[in-house]
Amino acid sequence: VQLHESGPGLVKPSETLSLTCTVSGGSVSSFYWSWVRQPPGKEFEWIANIYDSANTYYNPSLKSRVTMSVDTSKNQFSLKLSSVTAADTAVYFCARARTNSLQYFMDVWGKGTTVIVSS
Amino acid sequence: DIQMTQSPSSLSASIGDRVTITCRASQSISSFLNWYQQKPGKAPKLLIYAASSLQSGVPSRFSGSGSGTDFTLTISSLQPEDFAKYYCQQTYTTWTFGQGTKVEIK
């Protein structure tokens, strides 16, 4: 399985950040899928998970602004983050999350895409 | 959120050295702990899941241990390709990561 993130690299403050992750070599209908970001010089922040194409889990700190969804016809999943500010500037990664006896871990990652929030 | 604190923040080591990185959780997370390796400009790579399970394809010189609040990643004999930054991650509740430990050449 390979993952590839795509989307605009520059977003204006207060607008909505939209990213897509294309899944190749496997079906988006299986597994959990995740979004994680890494702000410059800071630690990783988990954003959201989705499984079974409809069940979503969001980081409470971002929940009011985040929407994650799956498009099975395109074998993609996506992230929308509304009302962005400079604090949302980061490298955004999509990843596959697997489970093993209730343990979760991200075993396949995309290369990441840089998003800068600036006017 | 559960805070994950790694130590040290960075270390210098030589090829062949045994390296140990510690990760401490602000509350008990059982064994819901993963370790990742990241090289500059690259995506993270899963090394260890569930505190001590070696991910398929990862060299056996990497090992993980611990439960509750204290965890350790050990590299038994450091190799040139191991110079990177290492992160722990807990999945007990809202997923959080440690700040990372950079392993540099001595």
Tab-separated table of C-alpha atoms in Angstrom:
chain	number	residue	atom	x	y	z
A	1	VAL	CA	0.000	0.000	0.000
A	2	GLN	CA	1.210	3.502	-0.830
A	3	LEU	CA	-0.295	6.817	0.209
A	4	HIS	CA	0.031	10.194	-1.448
A	5	GLU	CA	-1.178	13.503	-0.041
A	6	SER	CA	-2.316	16.331	-2.300
A	7	GLY	CA	-3.767	19.776	-1.849
A	8	PRO	CA	-2.894	23.468	-1.888
A	9	GLY	CA	0.358	24.401	-0.238
A	10	LEU	CA	-0.875	27.867	0.717
A	11	VAL	CA	-4.132	28.702	2.460
A	12	LYS	CA	-5.333	32.093	3.625
A	13	PRO	CA	-6.241	32.702	7.261
A	14	SER	CA	-9.908	31.995	8.088
A	15	GLU	CA	-10.290	29.781	5.009
A	16	THR	CA	-10.688	25.994	4.856
A	17	LEU	CA	-7.717	23.707	4.343
A	18	SER	CA	-8.584	20.726	2.128
A	19	LEU	CA	-6.283	17.748	1.636
A	20	THR	CA	-6.712	14.420	-0.126
A	21	CYS	CA	-4.859	11.155	0.388
A	22	THR	CA	-4.859	8.714	-2.519
A	23	VAL	CA	-4.496	5.047	-1.619
A	24	SER	CA	-2.742	2.769	-4.105
A	25	GLY	CA	-2.147	-0.950	-3.811
A	26	GLY	CA	-5.076	-1.463	-1.463
A	27	SER	CA	-8.671	-0.544	-0.762
A	28	VAL	CA	-9.691	2.511	1.210
A	29	SER	CA	-12.707	0.514	2.383
A	30	SER	CA	-10.482	-1.550	4.649
A	31	PHE	CA	-8.431	-0.472	7.648
A	32	TYR	CA	-8.411	2.706	9.664
A	33	TRP	CA	-7.024	5.847	8.061
A	34	SER	CA	-5.447	8.766	9.843
A	35	TRP	CA	-4.280	12.337	9.480
A	36	VAL	CA	-1.334	13.601	11.530
A	37	ARG	CA	0.475	16.922	11.315
A	38	GLN	CA	3.880	18.214	12.350
A	39	PRO	CA	4.184	21.982	12.846
A	40	PRO	CA	7.659	23.408	12.203
A	41	GLY	CA	9.951	22.490	15.073
A	42	LYS	CA	7.147	20.940	17.086
A	43	GLU	CA	5.951	17.471	17.890
A	44	PHE	CA	3.441	15.483	15.917
A	45	GLU	CA	-0.258	16.108	16.490
A	46	TRP	CA	-2.872	13.472	15.656
A	47	ILE	CA	-5.834	15.042	13.866
A	48	ALA	CA	-8.382	12.368	12.979
A	49	ASN	CA	-9.164	8.739	12.153
A	50	ILE	CA	-11.825	7.123	10.002
A	51	TYR	CA	-12.799	3.500	9.570
A	52	ASP	CA	-15.438	1.603	7.692
A	53	SER	CA	-15.684	4.701	5.513
A	54	ALA	CA	-17.962	6.468	7.972
A	55	ASN	CA	-16.878	6.104	11.583
A	56	THR	CA	-14.773	9.082	12.551
A	57	TYR	CA	-12.685	10.018	15.570
A	58	TYR	CA	-11.349	13.540	15.955
A	59	ASN	CA	-8.803	15.115	18.255
A	60	PRO	CA	-10.957	17.046	20.752
A	61	SER	CA	-8.706	20.078	20.382
A	62	LEU	CA	-9.569	20.287	16.670
A	63	LYS	CA	-12.968	18.606	16.580
A	64	SER	CA	-14.997	21.759	15.981
A	65	ARG	CA	-13.020	22.509	12.810
A	66	VAL	CA	-12.253	19.077	11.338
A	67	THR	CA	-14.082	16.832	8.908
A	68	MET	CA	-12.655	13.576	7.590
A	69	SER	CA	-14.317	11.508	4.889
A	70	VAL	CA	-13.755	8.681	2.430
A	71	ASP	CA	-14.466	8.530	-1.306
A	72	THR	CA	-14.506	4.841	-2.176
A	73	SER	CA	-15.053	5.517	-5.887
A	74	LYS	CA	-11.691	7.314	-6.048
A	75	ASN	CA	-9.964	5.203	-3.372
A	76	GLN	CA	-9.214	8.375	-1.451
A	77	PHE	CA	-9.822	9.900	1.920
A	78	SER	CA	-9.790	13.567	2.753
A	79	LEU	CA	-9.360	16.161	5.462
A	80	LYS	CA	-11.034	19.533	5.813
A	81	LEU	CA	-9.899	21.972	8.490
A	82	SER	CA	-11.895	25.171	8.705
A	83	SER	CA	-11.067	28.643	10.002
A	84	VAL	CA	-7.331	28.115	9.736
A	85	THR	CA	-4.748	30.323	11.398
A	86	ALA	CA	-0.970	30.467	11.269
A	87	ALA	CA	-0.936	27.824	14.004
A	88	ASP	CA	-2.224	25.334	11.417
A	89	THR	CA	0.932	25.689	9.345
A	90	ALA	CA	2.485	22.230	9.306
A	91	VAL	CA	3.490	19.210	7.313
A	92	TYR	CA	0.369	17.079	7.008
A	93	PHE	CA	0.706	13.302	6.764
A	94	CYS	CA	-1.887	10.703	5.918
A	95	ALA	CA	-1.373	7.224	7.283
A	96	ARG	CA	-2.890	3.778	7.550
A	97	ALA	CA	-3.685	2.727	11.093
A	98	ARG	CA	-3.860	-0.958	11.933
A	99	THR	CA	-5.191	-2.664	14.992
A	100	ASN	CA	-3.966	-5.714	16.878
A	101	SER	CA	-5.882	-6.709	20.014
A	102	LEU	CA	-7.123	-3.137	20.498
A	103	GLN	CA	-3.641	-1.757	19.929
A	104	TYR	CA	-3.437	0.893	17.195
A	105	PHE	CA	-0.377	1.817	15.192
A	106	MET	CA	0.324	3.638	11.916
A	107	ASP	CA	2.307	1.327	9.675
A	108	VAL	CA	2.106	3.085	6.304
A	109	TRP	CA	2.583	6.817	5.855
A	110	GLY	CA	2.456	9.229	2.984
A	111	LYS	CA	5.462	11.448	2.332
A	112	GLY	CA	3.675	14.458	3.754
A	113	THR	CA	2.593	17.761	2.271
A	114	THR	CA	3.504	21.195	3.556
A	115	VAL	CA	0.660	23.620	4.174
A	116	ILE	CA	1.392	27.238	4.992
A	117	VAL	CA	-1.318	29.514	6.297
A	118	SER	CA	-0.603	33.062	5.231
A	119	SER	CA	-2.300	35.974	3.543
B	1	ASP	CA	-4.423	14.782	27.083
B	2	ILE	CA	-1.721	12.383	28.150
B	3	GLN	CA	1.701	14.030	27.951
B	4	MET	CA	4.589	11.974	26.606
B	5	THR	CA	8.080	13.012	27.672
B	6	GLN	CA	11.141	11.575	25.995
B	7	SER	CA	14.681	11.651	27.302
B	8	PRO	CA	17.195	12.593	26.320
B	9	SER	CA	16.179	15.174	23.704
B	10	SER	CA	19.340	14.334	21.816
B	11	LEU	CA	22.321	12.055	22.155
B	12	SER	CA	25.603	11.434	20.419
B	13	ALA	CA	26.747	7.870	19.877
B	14	SER	CA	29.205	5.848	17.842
B	15	ILE	CA	28.647	2.990	15.446
B	16	GLY	CA	28.218	-0.191	17.437
B	17	ASP	CA	27.059	1.555	20.614
B	18	ARG	CA	24.045	0.428	22.592
B	19	VAL	CA	21.524	3.250	22.678
B	20	THR	CA	18.569	3.611	25.027
B	21	ILE	CA	15.767	6.158	24.699
B	22	THR	CA	13.159	6.617	27.395
B	23	CYS	CA	9.538	7.694	27.089
B	24	ARG	CA	7.413	8.538	30.115
B	25	ALA	CA	3.639	8.982	30.079
B	26	SER	CA	1.864	11.432	32.396
B	27	GLN	CA	-0.510	8.623	33.409
B	28	SER	CA	-0.677	4.886	32.909
B	29	ILE	CA	-1.177	3.799	29.301
B	30	SER	CA	-0.773	0.036	29.798
B	31	SER	CA	1.178	-1.080	26.707
B	32	PHE	CA	-0.479	1.297	24.226
B	33	LEU	CA	2.852	2.684	23.084
B	34	ASN	CA	4.476	2.840	19.653
B	35	TRP	CA	7.919	3.946	18.482
B	36	TYR	CA	8.700	5.623	15.160
B	37	GLN	CA	11.893	6.639	13.387
B	38	GLN	CA	11.989	9.750	11.218
B	39	LYS	CA	14.786	10.939	8.953
B	40	PRO	CA	14.934	14.544	7.689
B	41	GLY	CA	12.304	15.275	5.071
B	42	LYS	CA	10.852	11.787	5.293
B	43	ALA	CA	7.726	10.235	6.722
B	44	PRO	CA	7.931	8.418	10.054
B	45	LYS	CA	8.615	4.684	10.007
B	46	LEU	CA	6.985	2.354	12.513
B	47	LEU	CA	9.554	0.405	14.528
B	48	ILE	CA	7.758	-0.991	17.571
B	49	TYR	CA	4.057	-1.300	18.404
B	50	ALA	CA	2.277	-2.331	21.578
B	51	ALA	CA	5.405	-1.390	23.544
B	52	SER	CA	7.473	-4.419	22.567
B	53	SER	CA	6.298	-5.907	19.251
B	54	LEU	CA	8.770	-5.515	16.419
B	55	GLN	CA	7.187	-4.303	13.194
B	56	SER	CA	7.734	-6.613	10.239
B	57	GLY	CA	10.907	-5.802	8.342
B	58	VAL	CA	12.512	-3.817	11.170
B	59	PRO	CA	15.983	-5.076	12.172
B	60	SER	CA	16.135	-7.100	15.379
B	61	ARG	CA	18.653	-4.671	16.905
B	62	PHE	CA	15.620	-2.523	17.742
B	63	SER	CA	13.636	-3.536	20.802
B	64	GLY	CA	11.044	-1.984	23.070
B	65	SER	CA	10.032	-2.583	26.647
B	66	GLY	CA	7.906	-1.169	29.422
B	67	SER	CA	4.324	-0.805	30.543
B	68	GLY	CA	2.283	1.615	32.592
B	69	THR	CA	4.131	4.920	32.443
B	70	ASP	CA	7.743	4.077	31.598
B	71	PHE	CA	8.967	2.750	28.278
B	72	THR	CA	12.303	2.183	26.583
B	73	LEU	CA	13.496	1.878	23.005
B	74	THR	CA	16.859	0.164	22.688
B	75	ILE	CA	19.157	-0.093	19.698
B	76	SER	CA	21.565	-2.882	20.567
B	77	SER	CA	24.312	-1.964	18.091
B	78	LEU	CA	23.944	1.396	16.374
B	79	GLN	CA	24.322	1.334	12.611
B	80	PRO	CA	24.952	4.256	10.206
B	81	GLU	CA	21.355	4.173	8.981
B	82	ASP	CA	20.020	4.555	12.527
B	83	PHE	CA	21.009	8.197	12.873
B	84	ALA	CA	17.595	9.806	12.931
B	85	LYS	CA	14.944	11.185	15.269
B	86	TYR	CA	12.828	8.808	17.300
B	87	TYR	CA	9.329	9.424	18.615
B	88	CYS	CA	7.055	7.598	20.990
B	89	GLN	CA	3.271	7.698	20.603
B	90	GLN	CA	0.497	6.618	22.962
B	91	THR	CA	-2.837	5.330	21.693
B	92	TYR	CA	-4.495	4.741	25.088
B	93	THR	CA	-6.641	7.833	24.754
B	94	THR	CA	-6.461	10.799	22.368
B	95	TRP	CA	-3.290	9.919	20.508
B	96	THR	CA	-0.256	11.996	21.485
B	97	PHE	CA	3.430	11.912	20.687
B	98	GLY	CA	6.648	12.613	22.506
B	99	GLN	CA	8.815	15.519	21.457
B	100	GLY	CA	11.419	13.260	19.893
B	101	THR	CA	14.992	12.153	20.536
B	102	LYS	CA	17.637	12.970	17.964
B	103	VAL	CA	20.406	10.395	17.626
B	104	GLU	CA	23.553	11.960	16.197
B	105	ILE	CA	26.970	10.703	15.206
B	106	LYS	CA	29.654	11.091	17.860
